[in-house]
Short mmCIF file of C-alpha atoms in Angstrom, two decimals:
data_model
loop_
_atom_site.label_atom_id
_atom_site.label_comp_id
_atom_site.label_asym_id
_atom_site.label_seq_id
_atom_site.Cartn_x
_atom_site.Cartn_y
_atom_site.Cartn_z
CA MET O 1 4.80 -13.03 -27.98
CA SER O 2 2.08 -14.21 -25.60
CA ILE O 3 -1.32 -12.62 -26.39
CA GLN O 4 -2.61 -10.31 -23.98
CA PRO O 5 -6.48 -10.63 -22.50
CA THR O 6 -8.31 -7.46 -24.48
CA ALA O 7 -9.91 -5.86 -20.70
CA LEU O 8 -7.93 -5.79 -17.33
CA ARG O 9 -11.78 -5.58 -15.53
CA SER O 10 -14.96 -5.98 -17.80
CA VAL O 11 -18.30 -5.93 -16.89
CA LEU O 12 -20.27 -8.78 -17.19
CA ASN O 13 -24.00 -8.47 -19.16
CA PRO O 14 -26.87 -9.15 -16.81
CA ARG O 15 -27.83 -11.24 -19.76
CA TYR O 16 -25.04 -12.94 -19.70
CA LEU O 17 -24.94 -14.22 -16.38
CA GLU O 18 -28.64 -15.49 -15.94
CA SER O 19 -28.42 -17.61 -19.01
CA ALA O 20 -25.31 -18.75 -17.73
CA LEU O 21 -26.42 -19.51 -14.04
CA ARG O 22 -29.59 -19.28 -14.18
CA ASN O 23 -30.37 -23.45 -14.53
CA HIS O 24 -27.79 -23.81 -11.86
CA TYR O 25 -30.07 -22.77 -8.37
CA ASP O 26 -33.21 -23.53 -7.40
CA ILE O 27 -34.52 -20.47 -6.52
CA GLY O 28 -37.97 -20.13 -8.95
CA THR O 29 -37.73 -18.41 -11.92
CA TRP O 30 -35.67 -15.01 -12.78
CA GLU O 31 -37.25 -12.08 -13.66
CA GLU O 32 -34.59 -9.53 -12.91
CA CYS O 33 -30.61 -9.38 -12.89
CA LEU O 34 -29.61 -6.15 -12.39
CA PHE O 35 -26.12 -4.65 -12.80
CA TRP O 36 -26.09 -2.98 -8.81
CA LEU O 37 -22.70 -1.74 -7.45
CA ARG O 38 -18.73 -1.70 -8.99
CA GLY O 39 -16.65 -2.32 -5.77
CA LEU O 40 -13.70 -4.72 -5.52
CA ASN O 41 -15.98 -6.94 -6.55
CA ASP O 42 -19.13 -6.99 -9.17
CA THR O 43 -22.55 -6.88 -7.55
CA TYR O 44 -25.94 -7.45 -9.26
CA ARG O 45 -29.26 -7.93 -7.77
CA VAL O 46 -31.16 -11.01 -8.93
CA ARG O 47 -34.74 -11.05 -8.24
CA THR O 48 -36.58 -14.39 -8.79
CA SER O 49 -40.15 -15.84 -8.32
CA SER O 50 -39.32 -17.20 -5.07
CA GLY O 51 -37.65 -13.41 -3.81
CA MET O 52 -34.33 -11.68 -4.13
CA TYR O 53 -30.58 -12.29 -4.01
CA ILE O 54 -27.47 -11.50 -4.65
CA LEU O 55 -25.18 -12.43 -7.03
CA ARG O 56 -21.42 -11.53 -6.53
CA ILE O 57 -18.78 -11.62 -9.39
CA TYR O 58 -15.61 -11.68 -8.14
CA ARG O 59 -12.47 -10.10 -9.46
CA THR O 60 -9.80 -12.11 -11.43
CA GLU O 61 -7.57 -12.28 -8.77
CA ILE O 62 -9.78 -13.70 -6.00
CA THR O 63 -8.92 -17.66 -7.25
CA GLU O 64 -11.15 -20.44 -6.20
CA ALA O 65 -9.05 -21.02 -3.57
CA ASP O 66 -9.99 -18.06 -2.10
CA VAL O 67 -13.69 -18.30 -2.59
CA GLN O 68 -13.67 -22.01 -0.75
CA TYR O 69 -11.96 -20.11 1.89
CA GLU O 70 -14.84 -18.34 2.37
CA LEU O 71 -17.60 -20.43 2.05
CA SER O 72 -16.03 -22.69 4.44
CA LEU O 73 -15.78 -19.55 6.59
CA LEU O 74 -19.27 -18.65 6.34
CA SER O 75 -20.83 -22.29 6.59
CA GLN O 76 -19.28 -23.04 9.30
CA LEU O 77 -20.34 -19.51 11.02
CA LYS O 78 -23.81 -20.30 10.49
CA ASN O 79 -24.06 -23.66 12.82
CA VAL O 80 -21.66 -21.75 15.68
CA LEU O 81 -23.79 -18.82 15.34
CA GLY O 82 -27.72 -20.29 14.88
CA SER O 83 -28.44 -19.47 18.65
CA ALA O 84 -26.21 -16.98 18.91
CA GLU O 85 -28.52 -12.87 20.31
CA HIS O 86 -26.94 -10.32 18.56
CA THR O 87 -24.95 -11.61 15.52
CA ASP O 88 -25.95 -12.98 11.97
CA ILE O 89 -24.02 -13.05 9.03
CA GLY O 90 -25.35 -13.10 5.19
CA GLU O 91 -25.07 -16.87 3.62
CA TYR O 92 -24.73 -17.89 0.04
CA ILE O 93 -26.98 -20.25 -1.86
CA GLU O 94 -26.00 -23.64 -2.61
CA LYS O 95 -26.25 -24.97 -6.20
CA LYS O 96 -28.58 -28.39 -7.73
CA ASP O 97 -25.48 -29.95 -7.34
CA HIS O 98 -24.09 -28.66 -3.79
CA THR O 99 -21.39 -26.66 -4.21
CA GLY O 100 -21.01 -22.95 -3.68
CA TYR O 101 -19.80 -21.50 -6.66
CA THR O 102 -19.60 -21.06 -10.71
CA VAL O 103 -16.03 -20.29 -12.26
CA LEU O 104 -16.94 -17.76 -15.65
CA GLU O 105 -15.14 -17.23 -18.80
CA ALA O 106 -14.37 -13.49 -18.73
CA ALA O 107 -11.85 -11.22 -21.09
CA GLU O 108 -9.73 -10.58 -18.86
CA GLY O 109 -9.31 -14.14 -17.66
CA LYS O 110 -11.28 -16.44 -14.91
CA ARG O 111 -14.28 -15.12 -12.79
CA VAL O 112 -16.13 -16.58 -9.90
CA ALA O 113 -19.67 -16.07 -9.04
CA VAL O 114 -20.95 -16.64 -6.02
CA MET O 115 -24.84 -15.99 -5.72
CA PHE O 116 -26.38 -15.03 -1.82
CA ARG O 117 -29.16 -14.23 0.17
CA TYR O 118 -30.96 -10.31 -0.08
CA ILE O 119 -30.58 -8.98 3.62
CA GLU O 120 -33.06 -7.59 4.39
CA GLY O 121 -32.91 -5.05 7.17
CA THR O 122 -31.95 -1.50 8.50
CA GLU O 123 -28.18 -0.03 7.74
CA ASN O 124 -27.01 1.27 11.60
CA ASN O 125 -24.87 4.21 11.17
CA LEU O 126 -23.84 4.02 15.46
CA GLU O 127 -24.51 7.48 16.18
CA ASP O 128 -25.91 6.44 19.62
CA GLU O 129 -24.31 4.84 22.71
CA GLU O 130 -26.96 1.79 22.54
CA SER O 131 -26.02 1.31 18.94
CA CYS O 132 -22.63 1.21 19.18
CA TYR O 133 -23.18 -1.29 22.58
CA ALA O 134 -25.09 -3.92 20.36
CA PHE O 135 -22.60 -3.62 17.98
CA GLY O 136 -19.66 -4.35 20.28
CA GLN O 137 -21.51 -7.72 21.31
CA SER O 138 -22.01 -8.78 18.28
CA ALA O 139 -19.03 -7.71 17.07
CA ALA O 140 -17.36 -9.95 20.14
CA GLU O 141 -20.16 -13.19 18.71
CA LEU O 142 -18.93 -13.13 15.57
CA HIS O 143 -15.05 -13.33 17.23
CA GLU O 144 -15.97 -16.45 19.57
CA ALA O 145 -17.66 -17.85 16.63
CA MET O 146 -14.41 -17.64 14.66
CA ASP O 147 -12.22 -18.85 17.46
CA GLN O 148 -14.87 -21.63 17.00
CA VAL O 149 -14.48 -22.35 13.68
CA ASN O 150 -11.75 -24.93 12.51
CA MET O 151 -10.09 -24.12 8.76
CA GLU O 152 -8.04 -26.35 7.84
CA LEU O 153 -7.42 -24.36 4.20
CA PRO O 154 -4.21 -22.59 3.34
CA ARG O 155 -4.60 -18.49 4.14
CA TYR O 156 -2.98 -15.87 4.47
CA GLU O 157 -2.36 -13.67 7.24
CA LEU O 158 -2.94 -10.43 8.11
CA ASP O 159 -0.11 -10.04 8.93
CA LEU O 160 2.89 -6.76 8.59
CA LYS O 161 3.77 -8.14 4.84
CA LEU O 162 -0.18 -7.74 4.04
CA LEU O 163 -1.31 -4.80 5.98
CA ILE O 164 2.58 -2.86 5.40
CA ASP O 165 4.95 -4.54 3.65
CA GLU O 166 3.11 -5.40 -0.29
CA PRO O 167 1.46 -1.69 0.04
CA LEU O 168 4.42 -0.40 0.27
CA GLU O 169 6.06 -1.81 -2.30
CA ARG O 170 3.16 -1.04 -4.63
CA ILE O 171 2.99 2.49 -3.67
CA ILE O 172 6.77 3.16 -4.51
CA HIS O 173 6.92 1.01 -7.99
CA TYR O 174 3.61 3.42 -8.83
CA ILE O 175 5.45 7.26 -7.70
CA GLY O 176 8.51 6.19 -8.34
CA GLU O 177 11.58 5.63 -5.69
CA ASN O 178 13.06 9.16 -6.60
CA ASN O 179 9.54 10.60 -5.74
CA GLU O 180 10.83 13.46 -2.78
CA ALA O 181 8.12 11.31 -0.74
CA ALA O 182 9.32 8.09 -1.25
CA ALA O 183 12.06 8.52 2.15
CA PHE O 184 9.23 9.52 3.57
CA LEU O 185 7.19 6.64 3.05
CA HIS O 186 9.82 4.25 3.38
CA THR O 187 10.69 5.23 6.61
CA PHE O 188 7.26 5.56 8.04
CA ALA O 189 6.75 1.89 7.37
CA THR O 190 9.31 1.06 8.96
CA THR O 191 8.66 3.02 12.35
CA LEU O 192 5.10 2.02 12.02
CA LYS O 193 6.07 -1.89 11.81
CA GLU O 194 8.19 -0.88 15.21
CA ARG O 195 5.98 0.64 16.77
CA ILE O 196 3.56 -2.49 15.85
CA VAL O 197 5.80 -4.81 16.82
CA THR O 198 6.73 -3.63 20.18
CA THR O 199 3.23 -3.75 21.12
CA SER O 200 2.92 -6.78 19.90
CA ARG O 201 4.67 -8.46 22.29
CA GLN O 202 2.73 -7.65 24.94
CA GLU O 203 0.43 -11.06 23.41
CA LEU O 204 -2.76 -8.91 21.66
CA ASP O 205 -5.29 -10.97 20.84
CA PHE O 206 -4.87 -12.78 17.43
CA GLY O 207 -7.44 -14.75 15.52
CA LEU O 208 -9.65 -15.26 12.45
CA CYS O 209 -11.04 -11.51 11.68
CA HIS O 210 -13.15 -10.41 9.79
CA GLY O 211 -10.49 -8.52 8.12
CA ASP O 212 -12.90 -5.57 6.77
CA MET O 213 -15.33 -4.59 9.86
CA HIS O 214 -16.92 -1.28 8.22
CA GLY O 215 -19.78 0.03 7.33
CA ASN O 216 -22.10 -1.27 4.77
CA ASN O 217 -20.53 -4.88 5.50
CA ASN O 218 -21.38 -5.07 9.47
CA VAL O 219 -23.66 -2.84 10.63
CA PHE O 220 -27.17 -4.63 8.73
CA GLN O 221 -29.65 -4.58 11.37
CA GLN O 222 -32.56 -7.20 11.90
CA GLU O 223 -34.53 -6.60 14.61
CA HIS O 224 -31.74 -7.31 17.69
CA GLN O 225 -29.24 -8.90 15.62
CA PHE O 226 -26.39 -7.18 13.58
CA ILE O 227 -25.90 -8.99 9.82
CA HIS O 228 -22.44 -9.75 9.01
CA TYR O 229 -21.37 -10.23 5.11
CA ASP O 230 -18.37 -9.74 2.94
CA PHE O 231 -15.44 -11.94 4.11
CA GLU O 232 -13.58 -11.92 1.33
CA TRP O 233 -10.69 -10.58 3.45
CA ALA O 234 -11.27 -12.85 6.34
CA ALA O 235 -8.15 -14.18 7.62
CA LYS O 236 -5.71 -15.08 10.50
CA GLY O 237 -5.04 -10.90 12.39
CA TRP O 238 -5.05 -8.91 14.85
CA ARG O 239 -8.81 -8.89 16.82
CA ALA O 240 -7.31 -4.62 17.55
CA TYR O 241 -6.87 -4.25 13.65
CA ASP O 242 -10.79 -5.70 13.24
CA LEU O 243 -11.81 -3.03 15.56
CA ALA O 244 -9.53 -0.38 14.14
CA GLN O 245 -11.71 -0.41 10.98
CA VAL O 246 -14.79 0.52 12.85
CA LYS O 247 -13.34 3.46 15.67
CA VAL O 248 -12.97 5.92 12.51
CA ARG O 249 -16.86 5.48 11.31
CA LYS O 250 -16.63 8.91 9.39
CA ARG O 251 -20.87 8.89 10.02
CA GLN O 252 -20.01 9.49 13.35
CA SER O 253 -19.63 13.53 14.42
CA ASP O 254 -15.86 13.96 16.23
CA GLU O 255 -17.31 15.08 19.35
CA ARG O 256 -19.07 11.41 20.10
CA LYS O 257 -16.40 9.34 19.09
CA ALA O 258 -14.89 8.43 22.54
CA ALA O 259 -18.02 8.60 24.02
CA LEU O 260 -20.01 6.09 21.32
CA TRP O 261 -15.96 4.14 21.00
CA ASP O 262 -16.60 3.73 25.10
CA ALA O 263 -19.56 1.90 24.45
CA LEU O 264 -18.80 -0.60 21.63
CA MET O 265 -15.99 -1.47 24.40
CA ALA O 266 -18.52 -1.93 27.14
CA GLY O 267 -20.70 -4.28 24.73
CA TYR O 268 -17.57 -6.19 23.34
CA ARG O 269 -16.44 -6.73 27.01
CA SER O 270 -19.51 -7.47 28.50
CA VAL O 271 -19.33 -11.13 25.66
CA ARG O 272 -15.64 -11.37 26.03
CA SER O 273 -12.52 -9.92 26.90
CA PHE O 274 -10.12 -7.80 25.15
CA SER O 275 -7.44 -6.17 26.84
CA ALA O 276 -5.78 -2.80 28.08
CA GLU O 277 -2.94 -3.70 25.46
CA ASP O 278 -5.51 -4.73 23.00
CA GLU O 279 -7.57 -0.94 23.05
CA GLN O 280 -4.13 0.69 23.16
CA ALA O 281 -2.82 -1.11 19.70
CA VAL O 282 -6.08 -0.24 17.69
CA ASP O 283 -5.00 3.39 16.77
CA LEU O 284 -1.93 2.21 15.73
CA PHE O 285 -3.64 -0.73 13.38
CA ILE O 286 -6.17 2.18 12.51
CA VAL O 287 -2.84 3.51 10.94
CA ALA O 288 -1.94 0.39 9.22
CA ARG O 289 -5.16 0.25 7.76
CA ARG O 290 -4.57 3.93 5.91
CA PHE O 291 -1.34 2.40 4.50
CA TRP O 292 -3.15 -0.70 3.66
CA VAL O 293 -5.75 1.43 2.03
CA MET O 294 -2.77 3.55 0.61
CA GLY O 295 -1.57 0.34 -1.09
CA LEU O 296 -5.04 -0.49 -2.32
CA ASP O 297 -5.82 2.39 -3.81
CA VAL O 298 -2.46 2.24 -6.17
CA ALA O 299 -3.87 -2.19 -6.95
CA PHE O 300 -7.09 -1.17 -9.09
CA ILE O 301 -5.83 2.53 -10.47
CA GLU O 302 -4.30 0.62 -13.86
CA SER O 303 -7.59 -1.57 -13.75
CA ASP O 304 -10.38 0.09 -12.64
CA THR O 305 -9.53 3.84 -11.45
CA GLY O 306 -7.30 5.24 -13.67
CA ALA O 307 -4.77 7.46 -12.95
CA LEU O 308 -6.45 10.90 -12.68
CA ASP O 309 -7.37 10.72 -9.35
CA TYR O 310 -4.04 9.79 -7.75
CA GLY O 311 -1.30 12.41 -8.36
CA SER O 312 0.71 14.74 -6.07
CA ASP O 313 -2.98 15.35 -4.56
CA TRP O 314 -3.71 11.73 -3.48
CA LEU O 315 -0.57 12.15 -2.71
CA ASP O 316 0.38 15.12 -0.72
CA SER O 317 -2.91 14.13 1.62
CA PHE O 318 -1.80 10.72 2.66
CA VAL O 319 1.57 12.06 3.61
CA GLU O 320 0.01 14.88 5.69
CA GLU O 321 -1.70 12.22 7.42
CA PHE O 322 1.00 10.30 7.56
CA ARG O 323 2.75 12.80 9.45
CA ASP O 324 0.13 14.42 11.61
CA THR O 325 0.37 10.72 12.96
CA GLY O 326 3.06 11.59 14.56
CA ILE O 327 4.72 8.29 14.73
CA ILE O 328 7.51 9.80 12.48
CA SER O 329 8.92 13.25 14.66
#
């Protein structure tokens, strides 16, 4: 019988990280390595004699190939966006050997470490038309730049398999086929897919996407530029899906959402085209994103969050939300 790892997800000791990594970077003398944030990956804030940095320790499911793709994309985008008016990206720090990452051994297996430059700036909550217009311009510049990069490394797509099929499989495996919600979720997923397939026949804008365009990942602002970072989910997909995540930002008041969205669209279209069909598809992709999020919840129960908060109340809340979409009459 094979021996399983002693942990499903560990937190690496900052002192160990400093010992393992400090000699690989030409960033001055390390003064602090602080565990900063536990998200899908673990983030540490590193302070050295030359300034502040962000160290990301990817979860073990993220392979070297995944990280190679992300760093290759960042390198190309940095060059393309060199003179962009509204847009910049968070850049990674090369090691002394000119590679971009280190593979560390953890209790659960191999984890990849990447150092990023610390992003100074202010989080813009996109609560007024001016900010939304400017962010629309920046999102469009990012998509325009993504159309100019040449990604030859293999990569999945943000397609119906990733957004709906795989989450459905995880959700049903977790709740069980005999759960009374299972039949509804099967029907809902099938109908949602059919609606998206029908809509996508109208030749929606499809290309390289950020993949997680929401919240802190995209709205840090330095003067007139938005700084986009955390490209872990970047892959080819529908641009309507990328923008769907912005439309449902929770920090905007409900009565202002329509006007703010119109301003964002106006800003986007001042840089590149986005058809009426693309815009109409956004609401469908909002639902698809929520279904994907439900599947993501399930994916981390065993190794991170635990099952306590993911029982009947969690399930009923999603089922009610999906019924309220009107996708199933």
